[in-house]
CSV table of C-alpha atoms in Angstrom, one decimal:
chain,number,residue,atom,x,y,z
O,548,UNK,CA,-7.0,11.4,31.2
O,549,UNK,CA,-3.8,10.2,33.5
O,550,UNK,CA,-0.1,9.8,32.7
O,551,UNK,CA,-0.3,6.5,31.7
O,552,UNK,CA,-3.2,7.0,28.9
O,553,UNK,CA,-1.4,9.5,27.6
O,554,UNK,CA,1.8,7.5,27.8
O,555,UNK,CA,0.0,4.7,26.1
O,556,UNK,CA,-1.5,7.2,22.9
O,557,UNK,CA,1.7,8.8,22.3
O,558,UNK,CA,3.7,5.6,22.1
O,559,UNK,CA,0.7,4.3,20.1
O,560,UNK,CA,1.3,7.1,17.5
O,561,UNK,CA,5.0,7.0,17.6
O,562,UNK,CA,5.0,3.0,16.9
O,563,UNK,CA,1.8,2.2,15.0
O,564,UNK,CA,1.6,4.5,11.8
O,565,UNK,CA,5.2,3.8,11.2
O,566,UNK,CA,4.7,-0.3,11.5
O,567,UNK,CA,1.3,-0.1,10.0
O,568,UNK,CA,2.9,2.1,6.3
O,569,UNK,CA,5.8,-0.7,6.6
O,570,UNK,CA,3.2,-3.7,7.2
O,571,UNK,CA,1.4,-1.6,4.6
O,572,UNK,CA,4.5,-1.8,2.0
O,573,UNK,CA,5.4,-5.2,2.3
O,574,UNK,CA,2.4,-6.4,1.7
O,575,UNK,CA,2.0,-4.2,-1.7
O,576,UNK,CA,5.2,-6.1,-2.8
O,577,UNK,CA,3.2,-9.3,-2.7
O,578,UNK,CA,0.4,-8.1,-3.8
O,579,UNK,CA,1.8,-6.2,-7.0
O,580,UNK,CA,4.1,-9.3,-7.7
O,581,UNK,CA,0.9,-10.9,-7.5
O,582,UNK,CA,-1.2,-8.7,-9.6
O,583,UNK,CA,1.7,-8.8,-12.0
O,584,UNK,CA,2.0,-12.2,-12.2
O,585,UNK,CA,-1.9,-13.0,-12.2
O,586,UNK,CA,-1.2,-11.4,-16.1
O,587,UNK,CA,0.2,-14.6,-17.3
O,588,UNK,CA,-2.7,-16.8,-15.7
O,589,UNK,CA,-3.6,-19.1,-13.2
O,590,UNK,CA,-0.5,-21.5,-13.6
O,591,UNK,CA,2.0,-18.2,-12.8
O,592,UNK,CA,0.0,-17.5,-9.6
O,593,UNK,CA,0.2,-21.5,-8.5
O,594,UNK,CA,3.8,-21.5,-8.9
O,595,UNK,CA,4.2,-18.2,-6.7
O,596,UNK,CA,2.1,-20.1,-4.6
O,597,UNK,CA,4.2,-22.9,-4.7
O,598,UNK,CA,7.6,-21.7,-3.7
O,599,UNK,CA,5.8,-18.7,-1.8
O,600,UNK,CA,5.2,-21.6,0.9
O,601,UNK,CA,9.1,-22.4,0.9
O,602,UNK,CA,9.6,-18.8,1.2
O,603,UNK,CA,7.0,-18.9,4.4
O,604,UNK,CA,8.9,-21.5,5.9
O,605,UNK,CA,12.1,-20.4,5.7
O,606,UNK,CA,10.3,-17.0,7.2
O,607,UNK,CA,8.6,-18.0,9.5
O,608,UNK,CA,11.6,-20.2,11.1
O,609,UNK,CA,13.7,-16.4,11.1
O,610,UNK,CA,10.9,-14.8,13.0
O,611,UNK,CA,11.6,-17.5,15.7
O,612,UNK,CA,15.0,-16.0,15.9
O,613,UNK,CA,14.1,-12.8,15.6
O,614,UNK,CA,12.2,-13.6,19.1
O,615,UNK,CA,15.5,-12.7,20.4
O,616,UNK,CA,13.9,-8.8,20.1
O,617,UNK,CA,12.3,-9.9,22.9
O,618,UNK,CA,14.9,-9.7,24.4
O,619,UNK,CA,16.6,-6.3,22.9
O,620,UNK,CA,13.6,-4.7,23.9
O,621,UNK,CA,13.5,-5.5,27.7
O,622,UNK,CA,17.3,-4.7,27.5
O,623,UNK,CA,16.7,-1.5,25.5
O,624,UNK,CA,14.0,-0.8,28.3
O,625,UNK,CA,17.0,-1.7,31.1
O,626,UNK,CA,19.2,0.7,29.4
O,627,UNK,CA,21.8,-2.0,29.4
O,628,UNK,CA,23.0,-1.2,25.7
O,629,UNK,CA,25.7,-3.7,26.3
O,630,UNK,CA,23.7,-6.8,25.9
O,631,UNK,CA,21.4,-5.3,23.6
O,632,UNK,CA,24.2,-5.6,21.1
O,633,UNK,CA,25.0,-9.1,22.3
O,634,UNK,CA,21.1,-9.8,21.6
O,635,UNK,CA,21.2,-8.3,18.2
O,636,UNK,CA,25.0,-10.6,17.7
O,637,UNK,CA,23.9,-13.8,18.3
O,638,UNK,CA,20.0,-12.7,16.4
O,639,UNK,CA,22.4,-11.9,13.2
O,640,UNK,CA,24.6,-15.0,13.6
O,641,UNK,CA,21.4,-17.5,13.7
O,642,UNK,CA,19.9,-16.2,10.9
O,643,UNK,CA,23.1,-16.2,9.0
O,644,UNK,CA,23.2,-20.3,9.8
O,645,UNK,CA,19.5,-20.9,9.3
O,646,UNK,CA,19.2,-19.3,6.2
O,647,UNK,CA,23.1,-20.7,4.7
O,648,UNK,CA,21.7,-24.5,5.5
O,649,UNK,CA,17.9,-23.4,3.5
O,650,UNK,CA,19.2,-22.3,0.6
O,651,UNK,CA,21.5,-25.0,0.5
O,652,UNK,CA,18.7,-27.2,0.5
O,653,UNK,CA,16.4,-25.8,-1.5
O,654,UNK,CA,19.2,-25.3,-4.0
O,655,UNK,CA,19.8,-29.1,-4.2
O,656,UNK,CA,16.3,-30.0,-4.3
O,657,UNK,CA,14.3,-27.5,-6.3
O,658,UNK,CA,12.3,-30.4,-8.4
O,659,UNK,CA,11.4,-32.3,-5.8
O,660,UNK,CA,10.2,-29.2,-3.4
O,661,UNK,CA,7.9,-27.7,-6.8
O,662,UNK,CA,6.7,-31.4,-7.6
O,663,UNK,CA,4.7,-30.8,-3.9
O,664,UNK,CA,2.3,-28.8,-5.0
O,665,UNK,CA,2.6,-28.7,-8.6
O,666,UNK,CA,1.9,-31.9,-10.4
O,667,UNK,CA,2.3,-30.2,-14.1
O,668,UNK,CA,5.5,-30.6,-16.0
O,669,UNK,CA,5.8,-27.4,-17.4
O,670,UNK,CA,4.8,-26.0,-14.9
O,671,UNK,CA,7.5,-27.5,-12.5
O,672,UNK,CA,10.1,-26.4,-15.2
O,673,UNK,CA,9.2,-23.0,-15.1
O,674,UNK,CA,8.9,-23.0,-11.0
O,675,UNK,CA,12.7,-24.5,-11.0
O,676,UNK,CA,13.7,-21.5,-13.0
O,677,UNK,CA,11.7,-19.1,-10.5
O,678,UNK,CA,12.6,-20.6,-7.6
O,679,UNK,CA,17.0,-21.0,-8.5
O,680,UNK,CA,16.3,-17.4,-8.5
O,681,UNK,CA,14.5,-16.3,-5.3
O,682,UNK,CA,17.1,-18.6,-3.6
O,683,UNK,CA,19.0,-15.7,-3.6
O,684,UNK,CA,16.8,-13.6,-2.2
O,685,UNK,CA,16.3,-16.4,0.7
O,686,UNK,CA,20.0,-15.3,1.7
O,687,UNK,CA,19.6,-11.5,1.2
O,688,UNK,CA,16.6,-10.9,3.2
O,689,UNK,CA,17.8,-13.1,5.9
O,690,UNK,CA,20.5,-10.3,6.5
O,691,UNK,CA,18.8,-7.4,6.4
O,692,UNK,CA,15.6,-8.5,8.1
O,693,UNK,CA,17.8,-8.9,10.9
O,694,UNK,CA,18.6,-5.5,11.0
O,695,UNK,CA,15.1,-4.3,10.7
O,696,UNK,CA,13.7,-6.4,13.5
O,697,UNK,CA,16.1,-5.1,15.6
O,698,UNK,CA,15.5,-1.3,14.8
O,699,UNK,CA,11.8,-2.2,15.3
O,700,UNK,CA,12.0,-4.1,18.6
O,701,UNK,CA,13.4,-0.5,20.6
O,702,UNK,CA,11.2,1.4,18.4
O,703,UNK,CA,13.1,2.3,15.4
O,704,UNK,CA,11.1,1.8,12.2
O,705,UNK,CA,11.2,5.2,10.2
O,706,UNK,CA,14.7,4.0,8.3
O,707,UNK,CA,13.3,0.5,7.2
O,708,UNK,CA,10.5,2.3,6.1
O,709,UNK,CA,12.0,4.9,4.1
O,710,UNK,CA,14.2,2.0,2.6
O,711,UNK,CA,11.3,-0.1,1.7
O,712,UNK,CA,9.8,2.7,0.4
O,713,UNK,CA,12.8,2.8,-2.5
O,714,UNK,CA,12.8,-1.1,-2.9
O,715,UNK,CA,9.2,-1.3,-3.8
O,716,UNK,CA,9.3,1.5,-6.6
O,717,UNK,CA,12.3,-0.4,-8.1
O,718,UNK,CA,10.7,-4.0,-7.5
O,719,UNK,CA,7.2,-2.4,-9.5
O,720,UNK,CA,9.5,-0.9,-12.1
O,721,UNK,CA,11.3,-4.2,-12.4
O,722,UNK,CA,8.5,-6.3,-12.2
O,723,UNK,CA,6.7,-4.5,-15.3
O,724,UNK,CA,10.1,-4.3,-17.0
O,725,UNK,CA,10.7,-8.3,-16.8
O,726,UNK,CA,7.8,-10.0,-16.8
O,727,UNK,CA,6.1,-8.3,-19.8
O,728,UNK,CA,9.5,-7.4,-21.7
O,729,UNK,CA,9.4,-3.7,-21.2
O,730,UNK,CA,11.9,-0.6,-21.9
O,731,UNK,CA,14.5,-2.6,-24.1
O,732,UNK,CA,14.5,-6.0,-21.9
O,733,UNK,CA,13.4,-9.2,-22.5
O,734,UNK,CA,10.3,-11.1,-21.6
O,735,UNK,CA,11.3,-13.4,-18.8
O,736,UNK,CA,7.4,-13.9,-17.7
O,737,UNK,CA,7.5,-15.2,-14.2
O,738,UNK,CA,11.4,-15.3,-14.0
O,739,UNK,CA,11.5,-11.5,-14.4
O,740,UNK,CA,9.3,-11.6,-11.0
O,741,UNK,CA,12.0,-13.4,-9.3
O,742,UNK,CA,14.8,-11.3,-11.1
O,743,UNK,CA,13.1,-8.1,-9.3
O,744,UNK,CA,12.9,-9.2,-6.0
O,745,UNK,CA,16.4,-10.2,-6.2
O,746,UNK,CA,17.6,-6.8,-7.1
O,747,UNK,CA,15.2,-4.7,-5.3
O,748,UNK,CA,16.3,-6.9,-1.8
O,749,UNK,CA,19.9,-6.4,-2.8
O,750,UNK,CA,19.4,-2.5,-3.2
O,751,UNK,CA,17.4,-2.2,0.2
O,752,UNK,CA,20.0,-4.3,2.4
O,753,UNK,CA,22.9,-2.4,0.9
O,754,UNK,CA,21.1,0.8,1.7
O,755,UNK,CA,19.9,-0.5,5.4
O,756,UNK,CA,23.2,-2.1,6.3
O,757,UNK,CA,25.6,1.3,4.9
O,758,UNK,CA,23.0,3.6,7.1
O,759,UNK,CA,23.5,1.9,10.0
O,760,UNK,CA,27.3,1.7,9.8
O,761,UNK,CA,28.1,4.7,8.2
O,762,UNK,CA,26.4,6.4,10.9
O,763,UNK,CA,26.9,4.0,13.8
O,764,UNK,CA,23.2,3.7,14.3
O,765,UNK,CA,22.1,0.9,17.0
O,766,UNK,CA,23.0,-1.8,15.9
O,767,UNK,CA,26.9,-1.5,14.2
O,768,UNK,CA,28.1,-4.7,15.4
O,769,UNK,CA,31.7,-6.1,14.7
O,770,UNK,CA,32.7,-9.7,14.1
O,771,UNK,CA,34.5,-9.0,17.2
O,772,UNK,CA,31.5,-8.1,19.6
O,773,UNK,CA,29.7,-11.2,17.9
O,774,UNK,CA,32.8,-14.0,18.9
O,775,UNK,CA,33.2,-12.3,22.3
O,776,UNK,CA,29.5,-13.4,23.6
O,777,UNK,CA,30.1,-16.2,26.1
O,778,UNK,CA,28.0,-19.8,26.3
O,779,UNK,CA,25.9,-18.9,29.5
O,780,UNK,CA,24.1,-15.6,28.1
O,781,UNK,CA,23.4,-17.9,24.3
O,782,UNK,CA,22.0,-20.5,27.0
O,783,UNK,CA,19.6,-18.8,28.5
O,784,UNK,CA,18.3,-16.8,25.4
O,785,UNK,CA,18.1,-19.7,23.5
O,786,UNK,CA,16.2,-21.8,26.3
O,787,UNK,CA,13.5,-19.0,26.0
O,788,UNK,CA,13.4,-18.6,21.6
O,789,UNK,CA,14.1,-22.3,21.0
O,790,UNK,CA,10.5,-23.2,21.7
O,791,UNK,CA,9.8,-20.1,19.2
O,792,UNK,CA,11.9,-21.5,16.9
O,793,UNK,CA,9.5,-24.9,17.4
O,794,UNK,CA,6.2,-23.0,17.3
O,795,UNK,CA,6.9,-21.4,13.6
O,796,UNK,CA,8.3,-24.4,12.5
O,797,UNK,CA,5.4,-26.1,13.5
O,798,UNK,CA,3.2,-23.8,12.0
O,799,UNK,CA,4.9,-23.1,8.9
O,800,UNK,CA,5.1,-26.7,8.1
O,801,UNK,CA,1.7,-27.1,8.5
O,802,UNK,CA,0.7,-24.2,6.5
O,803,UNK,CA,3.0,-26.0,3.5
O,804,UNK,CA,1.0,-28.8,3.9
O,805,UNK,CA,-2.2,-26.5,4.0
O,806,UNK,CA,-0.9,-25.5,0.5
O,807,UNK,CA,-0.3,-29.2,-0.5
O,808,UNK,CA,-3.7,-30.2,0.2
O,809,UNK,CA,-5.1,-26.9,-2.0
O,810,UNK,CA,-3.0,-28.3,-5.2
O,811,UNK,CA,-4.6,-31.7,-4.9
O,812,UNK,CA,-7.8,-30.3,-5.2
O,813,UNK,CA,-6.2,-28.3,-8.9
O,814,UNK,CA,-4.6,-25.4,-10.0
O,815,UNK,CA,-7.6,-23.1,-9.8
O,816,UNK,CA,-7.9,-24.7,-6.0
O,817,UNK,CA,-4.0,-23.4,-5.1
O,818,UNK,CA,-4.6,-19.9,-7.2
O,819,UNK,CA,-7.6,-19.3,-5.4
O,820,UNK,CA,-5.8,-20.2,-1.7
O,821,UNK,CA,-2.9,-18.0,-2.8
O,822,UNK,CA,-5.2,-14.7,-3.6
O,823,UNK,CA,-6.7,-15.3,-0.2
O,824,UNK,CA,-3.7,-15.8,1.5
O,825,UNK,CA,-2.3,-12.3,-0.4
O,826,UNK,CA,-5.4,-10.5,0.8
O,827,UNK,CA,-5.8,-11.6,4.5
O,828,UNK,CA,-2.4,-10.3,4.8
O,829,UNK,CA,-3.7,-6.8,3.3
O,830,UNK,CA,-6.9,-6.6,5.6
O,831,UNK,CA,-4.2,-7.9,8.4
O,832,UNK,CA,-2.0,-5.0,8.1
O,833,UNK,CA,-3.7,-2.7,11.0
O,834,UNK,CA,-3.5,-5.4,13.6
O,835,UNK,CA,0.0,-5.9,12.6
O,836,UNK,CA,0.8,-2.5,13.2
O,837,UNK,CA,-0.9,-2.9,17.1
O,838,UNK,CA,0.7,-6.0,17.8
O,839,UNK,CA,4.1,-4.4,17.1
O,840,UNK,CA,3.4,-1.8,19.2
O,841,UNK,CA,2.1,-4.4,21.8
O,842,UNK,CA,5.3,-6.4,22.2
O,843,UNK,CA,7.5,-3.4,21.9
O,844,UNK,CA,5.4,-1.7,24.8
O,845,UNK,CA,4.4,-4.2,26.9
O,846,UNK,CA,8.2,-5.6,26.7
O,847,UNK,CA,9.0,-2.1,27.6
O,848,UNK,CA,7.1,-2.4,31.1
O,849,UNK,CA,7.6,-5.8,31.7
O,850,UNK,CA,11.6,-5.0,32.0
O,851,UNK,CA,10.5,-2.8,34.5
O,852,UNK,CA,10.6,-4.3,38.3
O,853,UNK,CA,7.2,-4.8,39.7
O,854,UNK,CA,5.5,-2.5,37.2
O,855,UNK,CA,1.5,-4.0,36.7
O,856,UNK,CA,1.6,-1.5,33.6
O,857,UNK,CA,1.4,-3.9,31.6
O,858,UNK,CA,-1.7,-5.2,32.4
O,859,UNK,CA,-3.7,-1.9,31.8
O,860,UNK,CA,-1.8,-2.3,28.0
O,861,UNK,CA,-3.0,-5.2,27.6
O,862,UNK,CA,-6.6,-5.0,28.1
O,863,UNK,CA,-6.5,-1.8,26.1
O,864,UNK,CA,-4.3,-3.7,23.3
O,865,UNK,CA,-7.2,-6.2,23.2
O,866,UNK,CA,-10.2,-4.4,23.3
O,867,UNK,CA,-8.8,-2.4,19.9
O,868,UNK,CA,-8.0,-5.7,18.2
O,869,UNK,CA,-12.1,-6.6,19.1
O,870,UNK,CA,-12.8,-3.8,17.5
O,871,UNK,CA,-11.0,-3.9,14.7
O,872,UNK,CA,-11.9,-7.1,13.9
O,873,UNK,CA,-14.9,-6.2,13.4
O,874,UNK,CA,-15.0,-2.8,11.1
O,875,UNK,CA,-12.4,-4.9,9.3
O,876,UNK,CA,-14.6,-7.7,8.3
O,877,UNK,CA,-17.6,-5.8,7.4
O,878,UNK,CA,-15.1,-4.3,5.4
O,879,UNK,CA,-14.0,-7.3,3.1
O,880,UNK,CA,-17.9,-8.0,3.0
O,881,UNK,CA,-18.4,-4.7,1.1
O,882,UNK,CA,-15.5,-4.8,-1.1
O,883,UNK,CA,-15.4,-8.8,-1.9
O,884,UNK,CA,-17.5,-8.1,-5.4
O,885,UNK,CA,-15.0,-5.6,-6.8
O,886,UNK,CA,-11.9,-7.4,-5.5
O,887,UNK,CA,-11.6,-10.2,-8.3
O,888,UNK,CA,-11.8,-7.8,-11.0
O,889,UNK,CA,-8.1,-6.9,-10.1
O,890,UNK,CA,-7.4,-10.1,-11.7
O,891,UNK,CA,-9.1,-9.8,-15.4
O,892,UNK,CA,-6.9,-13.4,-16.5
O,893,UNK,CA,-8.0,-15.4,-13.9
O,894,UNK,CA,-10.7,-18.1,-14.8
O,895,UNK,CA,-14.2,-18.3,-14.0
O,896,UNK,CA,-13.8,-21.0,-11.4
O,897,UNK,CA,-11.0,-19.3,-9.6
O,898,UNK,CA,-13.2,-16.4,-9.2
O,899,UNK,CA,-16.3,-17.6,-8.1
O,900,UNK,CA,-14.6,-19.6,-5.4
O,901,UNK,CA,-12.0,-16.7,-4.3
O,902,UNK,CA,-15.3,-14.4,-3.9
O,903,UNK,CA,-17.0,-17.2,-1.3
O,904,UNK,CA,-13.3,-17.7,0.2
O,905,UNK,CA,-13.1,-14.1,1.1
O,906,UNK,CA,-17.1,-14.0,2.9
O,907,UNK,CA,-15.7,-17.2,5.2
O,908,UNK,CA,-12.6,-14.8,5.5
O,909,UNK,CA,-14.6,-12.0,6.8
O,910,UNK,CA,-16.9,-13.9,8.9
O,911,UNK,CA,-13.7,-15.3,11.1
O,912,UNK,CA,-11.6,-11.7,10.5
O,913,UNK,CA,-11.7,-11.5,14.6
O,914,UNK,CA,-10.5,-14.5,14.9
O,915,UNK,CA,-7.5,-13.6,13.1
O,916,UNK,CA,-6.5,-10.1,14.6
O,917,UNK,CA,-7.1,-11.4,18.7
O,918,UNK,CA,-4.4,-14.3,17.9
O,919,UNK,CA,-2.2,-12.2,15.7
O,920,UNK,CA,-2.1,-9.5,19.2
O,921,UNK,CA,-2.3,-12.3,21.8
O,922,UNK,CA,0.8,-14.8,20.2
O,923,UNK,CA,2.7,-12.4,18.3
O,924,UNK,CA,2.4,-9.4,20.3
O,925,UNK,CA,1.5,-9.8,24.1
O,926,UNK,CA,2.8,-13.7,24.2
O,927,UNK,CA,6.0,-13.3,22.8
O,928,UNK,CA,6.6,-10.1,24.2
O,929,UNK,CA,7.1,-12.1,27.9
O,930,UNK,CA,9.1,-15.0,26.1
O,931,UNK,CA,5.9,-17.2,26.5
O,932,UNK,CA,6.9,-19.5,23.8
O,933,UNK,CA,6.6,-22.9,25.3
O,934,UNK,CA,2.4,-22.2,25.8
O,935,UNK,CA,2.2,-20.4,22.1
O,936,UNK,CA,4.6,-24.1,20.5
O,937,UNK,CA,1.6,-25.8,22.7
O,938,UNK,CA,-0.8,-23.9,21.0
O,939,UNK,CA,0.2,-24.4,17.4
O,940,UNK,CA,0.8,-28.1,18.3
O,941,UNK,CA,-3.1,-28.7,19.1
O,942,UNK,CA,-4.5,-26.2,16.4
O,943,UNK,CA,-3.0,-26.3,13.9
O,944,UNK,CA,-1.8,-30.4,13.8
O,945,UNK,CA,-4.5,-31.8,15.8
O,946,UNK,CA,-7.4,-30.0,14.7
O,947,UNK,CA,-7.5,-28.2,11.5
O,948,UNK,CA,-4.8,-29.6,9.4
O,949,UNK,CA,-6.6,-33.6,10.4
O,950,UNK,CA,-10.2,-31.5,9.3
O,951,UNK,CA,-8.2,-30.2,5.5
O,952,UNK,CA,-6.5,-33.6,4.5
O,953,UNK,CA,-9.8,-35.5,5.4
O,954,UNK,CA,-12.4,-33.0,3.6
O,955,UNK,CA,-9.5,-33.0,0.1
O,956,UNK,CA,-8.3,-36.6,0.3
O,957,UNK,CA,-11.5,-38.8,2.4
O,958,UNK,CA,-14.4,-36.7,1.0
O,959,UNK,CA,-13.1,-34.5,-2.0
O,960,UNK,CA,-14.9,-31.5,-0.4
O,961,UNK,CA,-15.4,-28.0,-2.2
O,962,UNK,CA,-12.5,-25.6,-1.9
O,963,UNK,CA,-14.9,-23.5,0.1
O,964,UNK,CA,-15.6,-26.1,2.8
O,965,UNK,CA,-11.9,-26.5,3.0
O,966,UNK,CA,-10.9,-23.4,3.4
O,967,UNK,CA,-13.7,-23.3,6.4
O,968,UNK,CA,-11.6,-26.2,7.9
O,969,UNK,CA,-8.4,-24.5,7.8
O,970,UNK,CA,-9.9,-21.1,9.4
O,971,UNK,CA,-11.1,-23.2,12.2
O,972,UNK,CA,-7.5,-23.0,13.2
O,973,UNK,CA,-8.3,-19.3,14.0
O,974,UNK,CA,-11.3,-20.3,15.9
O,975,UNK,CA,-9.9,-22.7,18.0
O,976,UNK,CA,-6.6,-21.1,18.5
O,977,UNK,CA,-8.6,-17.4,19.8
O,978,UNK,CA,-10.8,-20.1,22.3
O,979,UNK,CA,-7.9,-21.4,23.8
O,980,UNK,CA,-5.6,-18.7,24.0
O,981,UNK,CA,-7.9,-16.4,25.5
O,982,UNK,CA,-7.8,-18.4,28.8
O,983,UNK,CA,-4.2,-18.1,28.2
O,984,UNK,CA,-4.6,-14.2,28.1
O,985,UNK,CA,-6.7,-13.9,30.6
O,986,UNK,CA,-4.4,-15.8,33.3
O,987,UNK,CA,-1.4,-13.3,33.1
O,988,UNK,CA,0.9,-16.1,32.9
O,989,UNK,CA,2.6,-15.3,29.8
O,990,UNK,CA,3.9,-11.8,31.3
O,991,UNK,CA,7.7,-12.4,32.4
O,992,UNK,CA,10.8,-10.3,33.2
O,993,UNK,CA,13.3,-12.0,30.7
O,994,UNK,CA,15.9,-9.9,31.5
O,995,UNK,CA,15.8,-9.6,36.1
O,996,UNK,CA,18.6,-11.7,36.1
O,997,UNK,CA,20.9,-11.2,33.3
């Protein structure tokens, strides 16, 4: 074994347990608030559904800015520490202004946003409740998942682990306490869900934020070092992230209307989509956890002048997402009977079609963990956001989300045929962007000339 294998397996330890255990832990929050929530019936779970696709947006539009890490990590890798805290200034600031202008928003328009994918009217009432709630938690997250994606772009994951860690035993403990009227309080059914993630989110960025101050850790910024960063470097990060920024809008949007076109075909139809969606981010957690490493490695050695490091990374990164892939979908296949009886108050109908919505899901499982290593971790560790906006353009608008609205609204199709045509996204998406992998040209030096 030479130096560079065993470079590449002790950076592999150091960065994928930790990401995987946090991947790990924010995906039990959404599953327990699910499996909490599935108590009250299929209704709850559509309207966790329902502003869980706001939530994705307004998510998904933050990861483009926290594309900046690209960034901090080829500047971390520099050792120029100066602009890595001009990186992590303007990250914070955009997030602050993204998030301020959402929950403004989705604060004046609550009705209208529910009424998308619920057509009920109790239902909408209790999802206005929910969601005037979580709006909160819009703003709260926004701040500390700042923080968190810049401790994990050099590395740094151990602390937002920990802290996570403490949030989930207080959101679980909260969760049971709220919803069901527990240990003195209330019953606030699916409001006490929303009232838990509020406070656990509150408690974790209090405890992230003090850490890193208290103990000048990283990423301490002042208002000061924020206001001093001058036009010309915010030009030429932003001309890099704003086609990031594109690319998630693009696809979250399209995954909204993914959701829309599941709550035409019923509430059963959108519960069913939601459980899937909650367990293809569980089975999703391992490739997470490599793709991580990916863009924090290969940014690493792409910082570095000439180095064709990278390369070797890469074809290593993929072969283990190949073979992941794989063990992972044999693996839904053997546990998809057992997996419904989690939810004991779902109905019939939900379960019979979440059971053939999770074989489809296991059948295209590669699919998922090559694009998840190739666009979130290889891609956008060289800044190759123009190709990956591309991407999403064709896939996601021009192919599957044409295939969904045609099968729900032209030919009324089963929700298992059009859950097939919104997981051909995966398939055409891991066709094209192989070429795209294979010709190198998403591998770039952001930071040569900076």
């Amino acid at each position: 074994m030479n130096a560079l294998d065993m470079q590449f397996r002790k950076d592999m330890k150091r960065l994928v347990i930790p990401s995987i255990l946090q991947m790990l832990l924010g995906n039990s929050f959404s599953l327990i608030n699910t499996l909490m929530v599935g108590g009250l019936g299929d209704t709850a779970i559509a309207i966790t559904a329902a502003v869980g696709q706001i939530s994705f947006i307004l998510g998904m539009l933050l990861t483009a800015i926290y594309g900046i890490s690209a960034y901090i990590t080829q500047f971390f890798g520099k050792e120029d520490f100066m602009n890595v805290k001009k990186s992590f200034g303007l990250m914070l600031i955009s997030s602050l202004i993204l998030s301020s202008i959402v929950f403004m928003l989705v604060s004046m328009f609550k009705g209208p946003l529910i009424s998308l994918f619920i057509k009920d009217e109790a239902a909408i009432a209790y999802g206005i409740h929910y969601l005037s709630v979580i709006a909160f938690v819009f703003l709260i997250n926004a701040i500390k998942d700042v923080y968190s994606n810049a401790l994990g772009s050099i590395g740094k994951v151990k602390l937002t682990l920990i802290v996570g860690i403490m949030a989930m035993f207080v959101n679980i403990l909260l969760d049971y306490a709220l919803i069901y009227g527990k240990f003195g309080f209330p019953r606030y059914g699916i409001v006490g869900a929303a009232w838990s993630s509020l406070v656990s989110s509150m408690l974790s960025a209090i405890i992230l934020l003090g850490y890193v101050y208290w103990n000048k850790y990283y990423f301490n910024v002042t208002l000061t070092e924020i206001l001093s960063i001058r036009w010309p470097f915010i030009r030429e990060i932003y001309r890099t992230t704003l086609p990031l920024l594109f690319h998630e809008g693009l696809w979250s949007v399209g995954n909204m209307l993914y959701a829309i076109a599941f709550g035409h075909l019923g509430v059963a139809a959108l519960a069913t989509y939601q459980l899937a969606l909650t367990f293809n981010g569980y089975f999703m957690i391992g490739i997470f956890g490599f793709a991580y490493a990916a863009r924090v490695m290969i940014g690493e050695k792409l910082s570095q002048v000439d180095s064709g490091e990278y390369l070797i990374y890469a074809r290593k990164f993929t072969r283990i997402a190949l073979y992941s892939g794989v063990i992972v979908g044999a693996l839904i296949l053997l546990l998809n009977p057992y997996i419904v009886y989690l939810f004991p108050n779902i109905s019939v109908a939900v379960q019979t079609s979440f059971r053939n919505v999770m074989v489809i899901q296991a059948v295209v499982m590669i699919m998922f963990f090559l694009n998840n290593l190739w666009i979130v971790g290889m891609f956008r560790a060289g800044g190759d956001n123009l190709y990956t906006m591309k991407l999403i353009l064709v896939t996601t608008w021009l192919i599957a989300l044409p295939l969904v609205f045609a099968g729900v609204y032209i030919f009324h199709l089963s929700v298992e045929i059009v859950y097939m045509m919104f997981v051909f996204e995966e398939v055409a998406k891991a066709g094209i962007g192989y070429f795209r992998y294979r010709s190198n040209k998403w591998a770039r030096n952001l930071v040569r000339n900076m």
